[in-house]
PDB file of C-alpha atoms in Angstrom:
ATOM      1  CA  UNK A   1      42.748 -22.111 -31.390  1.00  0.00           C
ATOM      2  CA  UNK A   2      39.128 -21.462 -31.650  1.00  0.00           C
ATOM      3  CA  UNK A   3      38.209 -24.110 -29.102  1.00  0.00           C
ATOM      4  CA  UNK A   4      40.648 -22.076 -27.266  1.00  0.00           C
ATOM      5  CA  UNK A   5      39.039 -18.900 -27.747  1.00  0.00           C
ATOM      6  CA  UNK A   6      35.270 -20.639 -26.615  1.00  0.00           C
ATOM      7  CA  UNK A   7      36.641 -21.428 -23.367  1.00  0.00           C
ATOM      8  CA  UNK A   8      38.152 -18.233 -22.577  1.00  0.00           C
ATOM      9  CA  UNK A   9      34.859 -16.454 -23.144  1.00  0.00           C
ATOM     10  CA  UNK A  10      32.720 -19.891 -20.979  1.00  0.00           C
ATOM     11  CA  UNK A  11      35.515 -18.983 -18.315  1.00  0.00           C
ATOM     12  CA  UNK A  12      35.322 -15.220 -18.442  1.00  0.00           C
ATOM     13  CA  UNK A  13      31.505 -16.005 -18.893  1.00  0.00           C
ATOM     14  CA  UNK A  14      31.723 -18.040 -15.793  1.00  0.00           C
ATOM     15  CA  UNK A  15      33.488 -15.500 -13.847  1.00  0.00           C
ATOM     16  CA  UNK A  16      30.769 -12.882 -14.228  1.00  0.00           C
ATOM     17  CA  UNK A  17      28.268 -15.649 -13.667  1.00  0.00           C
ATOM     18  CA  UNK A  18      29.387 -15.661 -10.583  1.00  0.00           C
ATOM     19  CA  UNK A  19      30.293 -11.953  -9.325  1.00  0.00           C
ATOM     20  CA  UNK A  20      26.665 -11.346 -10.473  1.00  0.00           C
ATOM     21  CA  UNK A  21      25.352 -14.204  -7.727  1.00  0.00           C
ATOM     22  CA  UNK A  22      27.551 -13.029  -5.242  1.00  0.00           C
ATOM     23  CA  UNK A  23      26.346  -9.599  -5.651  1.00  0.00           C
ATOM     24  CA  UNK A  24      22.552 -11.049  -5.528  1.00  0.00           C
ATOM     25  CA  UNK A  25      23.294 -12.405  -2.663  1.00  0.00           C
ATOM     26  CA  UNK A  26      24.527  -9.463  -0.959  1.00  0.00           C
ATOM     27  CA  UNK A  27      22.006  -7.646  -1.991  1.00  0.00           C
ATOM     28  CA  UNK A  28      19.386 -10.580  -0.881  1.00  0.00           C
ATOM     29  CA  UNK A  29      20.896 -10.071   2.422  1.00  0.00           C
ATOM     30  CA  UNK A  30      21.258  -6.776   3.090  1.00  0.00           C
ATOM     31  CA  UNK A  31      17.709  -6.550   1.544  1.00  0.00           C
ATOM     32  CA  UNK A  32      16.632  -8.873   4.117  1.00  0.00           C
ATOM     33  CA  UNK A  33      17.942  -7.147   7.547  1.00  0.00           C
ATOM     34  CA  UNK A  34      16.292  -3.518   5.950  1.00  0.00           C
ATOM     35  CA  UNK A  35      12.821  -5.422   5.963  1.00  0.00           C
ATOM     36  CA  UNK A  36      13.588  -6.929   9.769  1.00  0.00           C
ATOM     37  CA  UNK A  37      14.625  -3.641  11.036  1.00  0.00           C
ATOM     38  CA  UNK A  38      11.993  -1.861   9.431  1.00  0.00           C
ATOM     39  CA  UNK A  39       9.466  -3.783   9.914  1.00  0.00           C
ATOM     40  CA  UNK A  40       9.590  -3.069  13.839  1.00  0.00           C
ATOM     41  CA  UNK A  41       9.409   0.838  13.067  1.00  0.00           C
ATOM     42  CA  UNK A  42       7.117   2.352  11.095  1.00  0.00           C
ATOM     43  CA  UNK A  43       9.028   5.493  10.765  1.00  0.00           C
ATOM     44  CA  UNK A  44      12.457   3.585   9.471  1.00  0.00           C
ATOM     45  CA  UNK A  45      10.303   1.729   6.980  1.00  0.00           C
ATOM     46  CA  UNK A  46       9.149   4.896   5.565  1.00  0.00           C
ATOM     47  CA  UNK A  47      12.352   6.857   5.245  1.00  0.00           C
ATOM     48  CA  UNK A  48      13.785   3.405   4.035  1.00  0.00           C
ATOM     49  CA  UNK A  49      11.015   2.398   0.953  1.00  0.00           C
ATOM     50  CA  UNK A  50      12.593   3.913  -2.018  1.00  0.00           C
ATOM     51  CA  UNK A  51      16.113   1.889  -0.987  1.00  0.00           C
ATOM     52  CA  UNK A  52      13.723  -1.722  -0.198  1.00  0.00           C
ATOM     53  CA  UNK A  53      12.159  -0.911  -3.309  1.00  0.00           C
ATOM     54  CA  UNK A  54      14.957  -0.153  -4.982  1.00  0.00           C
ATOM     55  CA  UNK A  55      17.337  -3.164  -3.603  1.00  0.00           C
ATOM     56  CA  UNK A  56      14.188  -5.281  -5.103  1.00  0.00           C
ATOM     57  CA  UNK A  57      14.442  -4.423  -8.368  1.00  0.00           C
ATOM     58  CA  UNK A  58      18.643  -4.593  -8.680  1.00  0.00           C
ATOM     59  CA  UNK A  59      17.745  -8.044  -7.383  1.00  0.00           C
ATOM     60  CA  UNK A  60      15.025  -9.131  -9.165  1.00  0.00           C
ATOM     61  CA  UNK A  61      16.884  -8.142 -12.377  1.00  0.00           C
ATOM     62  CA  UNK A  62      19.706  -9.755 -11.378  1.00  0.00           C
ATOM     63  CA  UNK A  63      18.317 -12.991 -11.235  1.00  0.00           C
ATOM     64  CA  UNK A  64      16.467 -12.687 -14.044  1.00  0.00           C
ATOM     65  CA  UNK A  65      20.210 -11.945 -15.754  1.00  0.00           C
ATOM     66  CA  UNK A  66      21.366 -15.229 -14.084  1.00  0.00           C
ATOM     67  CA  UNK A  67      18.587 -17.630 -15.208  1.00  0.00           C
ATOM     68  CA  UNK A  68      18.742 -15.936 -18.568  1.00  0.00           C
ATOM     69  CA  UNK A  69      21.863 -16.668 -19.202  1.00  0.00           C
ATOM     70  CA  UNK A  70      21.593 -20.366 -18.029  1.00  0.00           C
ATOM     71  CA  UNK A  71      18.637 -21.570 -19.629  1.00  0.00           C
ATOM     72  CA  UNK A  72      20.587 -19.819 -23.571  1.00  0.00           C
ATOM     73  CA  UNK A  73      23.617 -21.526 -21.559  1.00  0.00           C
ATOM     74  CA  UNK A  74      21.851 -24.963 -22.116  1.00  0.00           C
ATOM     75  CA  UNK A  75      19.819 -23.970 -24.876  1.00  0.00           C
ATOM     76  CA  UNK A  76      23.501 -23.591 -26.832  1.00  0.00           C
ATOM     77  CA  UNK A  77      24.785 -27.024 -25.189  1.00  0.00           C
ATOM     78  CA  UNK A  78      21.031 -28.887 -26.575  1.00  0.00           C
ATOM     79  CA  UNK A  79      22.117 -27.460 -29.743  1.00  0.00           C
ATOM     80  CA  UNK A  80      25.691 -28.536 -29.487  1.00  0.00           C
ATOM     81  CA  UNK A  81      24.788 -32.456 -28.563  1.00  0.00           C
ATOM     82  CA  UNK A  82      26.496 -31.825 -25.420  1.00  0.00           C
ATOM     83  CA  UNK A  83      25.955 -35.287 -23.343  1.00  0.00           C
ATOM     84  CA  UNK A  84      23.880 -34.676 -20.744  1.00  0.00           C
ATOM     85  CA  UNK A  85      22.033 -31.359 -21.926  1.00  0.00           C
ATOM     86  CA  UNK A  86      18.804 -33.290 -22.988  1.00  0.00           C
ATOM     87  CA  UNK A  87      17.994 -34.605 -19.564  1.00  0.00           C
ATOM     88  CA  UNK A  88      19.245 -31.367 -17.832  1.00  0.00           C
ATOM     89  CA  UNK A  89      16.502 -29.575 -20.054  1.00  0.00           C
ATOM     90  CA  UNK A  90      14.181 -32.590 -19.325  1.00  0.00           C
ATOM     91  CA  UNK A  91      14.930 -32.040 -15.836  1.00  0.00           C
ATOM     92  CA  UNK A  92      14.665 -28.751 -15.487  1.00  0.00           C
ATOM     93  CA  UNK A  93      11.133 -28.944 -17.256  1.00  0.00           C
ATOM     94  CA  UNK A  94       9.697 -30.938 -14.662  1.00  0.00           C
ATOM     95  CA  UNK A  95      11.085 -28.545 -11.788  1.00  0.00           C
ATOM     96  CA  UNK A  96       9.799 -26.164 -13.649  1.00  0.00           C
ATOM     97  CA  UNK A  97       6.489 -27.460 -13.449  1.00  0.00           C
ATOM     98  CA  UNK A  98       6.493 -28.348  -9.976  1.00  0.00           C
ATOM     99  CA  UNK A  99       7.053 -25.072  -9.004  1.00  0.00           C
ATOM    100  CA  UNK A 100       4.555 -23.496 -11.275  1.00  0.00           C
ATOM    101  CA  UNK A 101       1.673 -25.898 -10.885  1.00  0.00           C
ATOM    102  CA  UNK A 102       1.527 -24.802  -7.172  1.00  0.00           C
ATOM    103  CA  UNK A 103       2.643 -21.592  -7.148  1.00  0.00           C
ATOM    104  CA  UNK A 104      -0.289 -20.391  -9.461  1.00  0.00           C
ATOM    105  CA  UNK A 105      -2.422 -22.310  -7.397  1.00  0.00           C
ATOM    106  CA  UNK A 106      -1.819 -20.819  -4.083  1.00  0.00           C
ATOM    107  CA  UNK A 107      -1.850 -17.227  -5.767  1.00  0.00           C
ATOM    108  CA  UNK A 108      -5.257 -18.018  -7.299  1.00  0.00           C
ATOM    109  CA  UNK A 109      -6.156 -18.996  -4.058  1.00  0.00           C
ATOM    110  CA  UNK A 110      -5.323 -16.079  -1.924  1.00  0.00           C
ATOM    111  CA  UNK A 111      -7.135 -13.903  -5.029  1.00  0.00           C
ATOM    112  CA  UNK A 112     -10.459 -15.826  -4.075  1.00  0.00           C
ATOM    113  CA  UNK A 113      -9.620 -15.611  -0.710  1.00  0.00           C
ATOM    114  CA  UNK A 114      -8.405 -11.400  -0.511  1.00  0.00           C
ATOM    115  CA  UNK A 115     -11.506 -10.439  -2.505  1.00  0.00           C
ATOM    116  CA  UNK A 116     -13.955 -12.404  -0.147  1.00  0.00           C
ATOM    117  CA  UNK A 117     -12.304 -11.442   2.966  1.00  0.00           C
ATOM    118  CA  UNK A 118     -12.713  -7.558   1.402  1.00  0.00           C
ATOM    119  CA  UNK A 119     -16.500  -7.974  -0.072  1.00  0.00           C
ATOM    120  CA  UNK A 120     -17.410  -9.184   3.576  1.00  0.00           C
ATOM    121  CA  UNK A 121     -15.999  -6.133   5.303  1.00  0.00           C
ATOM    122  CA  UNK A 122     -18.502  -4.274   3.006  1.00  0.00           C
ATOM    123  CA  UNK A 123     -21.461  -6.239   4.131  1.00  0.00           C
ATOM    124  CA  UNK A 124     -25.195  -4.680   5.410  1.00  0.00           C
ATOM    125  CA  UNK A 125     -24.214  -4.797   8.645  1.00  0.00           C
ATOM    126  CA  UNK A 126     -21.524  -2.582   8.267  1.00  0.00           C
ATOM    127  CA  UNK A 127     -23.805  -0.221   5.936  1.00  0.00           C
ATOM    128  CA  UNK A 128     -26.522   0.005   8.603  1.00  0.00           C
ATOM    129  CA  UNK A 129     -23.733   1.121  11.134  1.00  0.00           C
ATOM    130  CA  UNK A 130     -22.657   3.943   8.906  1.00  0.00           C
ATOM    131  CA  UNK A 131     -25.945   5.173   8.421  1.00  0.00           C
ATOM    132  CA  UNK A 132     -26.632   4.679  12.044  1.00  0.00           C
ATOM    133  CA  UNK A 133     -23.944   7.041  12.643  1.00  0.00           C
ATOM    134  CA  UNK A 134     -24.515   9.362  10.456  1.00  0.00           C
ATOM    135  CA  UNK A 135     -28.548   9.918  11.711  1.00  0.00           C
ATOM    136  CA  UNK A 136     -27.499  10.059  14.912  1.00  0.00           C
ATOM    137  CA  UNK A 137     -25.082  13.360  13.897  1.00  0.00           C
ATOM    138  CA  UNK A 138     -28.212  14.683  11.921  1.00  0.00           C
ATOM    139  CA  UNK A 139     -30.284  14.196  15.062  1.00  0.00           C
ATOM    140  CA  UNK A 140     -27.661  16.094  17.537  1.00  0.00           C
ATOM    141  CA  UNK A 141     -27.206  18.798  14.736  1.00  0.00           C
ATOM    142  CA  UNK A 142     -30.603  19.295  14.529  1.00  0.00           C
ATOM    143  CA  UNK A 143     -30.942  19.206  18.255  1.00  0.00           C
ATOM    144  CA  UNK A 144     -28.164  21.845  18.638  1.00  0.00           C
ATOM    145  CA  UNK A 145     -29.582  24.015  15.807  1.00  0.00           C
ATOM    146  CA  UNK A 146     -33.124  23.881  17.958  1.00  0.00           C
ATOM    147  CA  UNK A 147     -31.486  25.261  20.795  1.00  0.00           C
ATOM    148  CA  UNK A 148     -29.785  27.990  19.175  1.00  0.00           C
ATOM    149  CA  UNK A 149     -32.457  28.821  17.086  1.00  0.00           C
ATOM    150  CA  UNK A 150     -34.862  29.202  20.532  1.00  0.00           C
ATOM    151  CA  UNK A 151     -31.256  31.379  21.863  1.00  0.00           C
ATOM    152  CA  UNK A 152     -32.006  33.827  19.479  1.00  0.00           C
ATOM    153  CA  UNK A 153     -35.775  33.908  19.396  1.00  0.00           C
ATOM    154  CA  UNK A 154     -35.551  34.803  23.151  1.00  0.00           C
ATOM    155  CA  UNK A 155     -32.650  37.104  22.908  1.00  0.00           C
ATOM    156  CA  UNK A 156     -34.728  39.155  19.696  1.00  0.00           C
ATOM    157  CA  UNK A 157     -37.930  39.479  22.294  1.00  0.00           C
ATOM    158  CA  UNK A 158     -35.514  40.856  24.795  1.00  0.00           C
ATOM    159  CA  UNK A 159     -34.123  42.927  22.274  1.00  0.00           C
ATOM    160  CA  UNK A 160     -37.201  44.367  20.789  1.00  0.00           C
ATOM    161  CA  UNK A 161     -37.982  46.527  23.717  1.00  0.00           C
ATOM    162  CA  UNK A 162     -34.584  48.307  24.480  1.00  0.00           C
ATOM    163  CA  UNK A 163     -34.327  51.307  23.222  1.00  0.00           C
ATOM    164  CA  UNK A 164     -31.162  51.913  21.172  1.00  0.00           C
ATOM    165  CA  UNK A 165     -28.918  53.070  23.594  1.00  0.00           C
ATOM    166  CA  UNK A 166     -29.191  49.748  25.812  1.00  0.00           C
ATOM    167  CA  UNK A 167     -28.694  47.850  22.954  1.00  0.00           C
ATOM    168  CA  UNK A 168     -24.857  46.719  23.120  1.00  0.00           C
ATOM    169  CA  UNK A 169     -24.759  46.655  26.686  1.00  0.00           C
ATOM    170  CA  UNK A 170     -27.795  43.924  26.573  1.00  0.00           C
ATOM    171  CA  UNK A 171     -26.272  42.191  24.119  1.00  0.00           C
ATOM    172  CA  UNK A 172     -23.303  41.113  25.509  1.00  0.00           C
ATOM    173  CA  UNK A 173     -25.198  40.653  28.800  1.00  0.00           C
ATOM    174  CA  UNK A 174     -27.438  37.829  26.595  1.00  0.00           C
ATOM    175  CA  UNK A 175     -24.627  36.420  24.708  1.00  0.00           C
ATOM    176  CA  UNK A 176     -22.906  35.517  28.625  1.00  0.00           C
ATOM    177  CA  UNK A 177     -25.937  34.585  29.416  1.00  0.00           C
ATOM    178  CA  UNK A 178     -26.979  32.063  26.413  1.00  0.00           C
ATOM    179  CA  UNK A 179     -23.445  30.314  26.051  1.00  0.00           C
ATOM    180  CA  UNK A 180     -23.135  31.632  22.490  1.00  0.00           C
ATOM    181  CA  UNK A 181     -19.782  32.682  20.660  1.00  0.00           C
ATOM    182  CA  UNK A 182     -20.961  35.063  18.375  1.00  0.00           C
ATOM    183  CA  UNK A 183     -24.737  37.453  18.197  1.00  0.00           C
ATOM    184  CA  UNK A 184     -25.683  40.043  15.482  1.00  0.00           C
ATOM    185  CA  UNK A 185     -28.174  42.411  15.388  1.00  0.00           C
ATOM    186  CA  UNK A 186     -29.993  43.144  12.201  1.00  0.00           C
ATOM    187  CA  UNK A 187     -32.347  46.002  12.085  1.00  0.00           C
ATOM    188  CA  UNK A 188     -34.434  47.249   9.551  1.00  0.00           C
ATOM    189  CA  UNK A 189     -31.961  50.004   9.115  1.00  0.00           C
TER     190      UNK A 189
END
């Protein structure tokens, strides 16, 4: 009756062994066509992020469930001197390995190759260009402050000798005439 019992539970076990795949595979799927569609538009892909991240992680986590529960699946069979278990764990070693080995090469590889590719976007030519830039806005500010400054050195001279009651009709008659937004008039008052 017990041996009964054990493959109730492998079936059972079996069963939701396999709902769980068919829903990672769904998931896979439908996880795939929201990547193609939003790939193409930027706007889709970010009202759509929290669901592709979110689809991710149900199926990352599912597969981590499924080859959980296979490798204590033959872990249990090992132990049990099932025939066959030792070379299926032998096996599985091996593929292991061969999908390791190269795996952690290539991602040490694009590592090297990412933080080269980013160190030479940072180079001195790039830094001279920046502070190229950035003298040449200092040199038209300064320009432009010249100019302004010389704006309002002529428009005090021509202020100087008005009397008082000329003053704001002159004003606005030099601001029109200079360009300028804005002109105050400070006396010693």
């Amino acid at each position: 009756m017990s041996g009964y019992s054990i493959s109730l539970s492998d079936n059972a076990s079996s069963r939701g062994l396999r709902w769980l795949l068919a829903a990672c595979a769904a998931i896979g799927v439908g996880l795939i066509f929201l990547i193609s569609e939003a790939s193409s538009n930027t706007t889709m892909f970010a009202s759509s992020y929290p669901w592709l991240l979110a689809m991710g992680g149900v199926l990352a986590v599912g597969l981590i469930l499924i080859i959980t529960y296979q490798l204590w699946s033959l872990r249990r069979k090992v132990r049990g001197h099932v025939f066959g278990s030792r070379l299926t764990q032998r096996l599985l070693t091996i593929l292991a390995l061969m999908a390791l080995v190269p795996g952690i090469l290539v991602y040490l590889l694009s590592v090297q190759f990412l933080s080269k590719s980013i160190e030479s976007w940072f180079n001195v030519k790039v830094e001279k260009g920046l502070e190229s830039g950035l003298n040449l806005g200092r040199t038209t500010f300064d320009r432009l402050l010249g100019e302004l400054e010389a704006k309002a050195a002529y428009m005090g001279g021509q202020l100087a000798e008005v009397p008082a009651s000329e003053l704001v009709s002159l004003i606005n008659q030099l601001r029109e005439e200079g360009g300028v937004e804005e002109v105050a008039l400070f006396s010693g008052r």
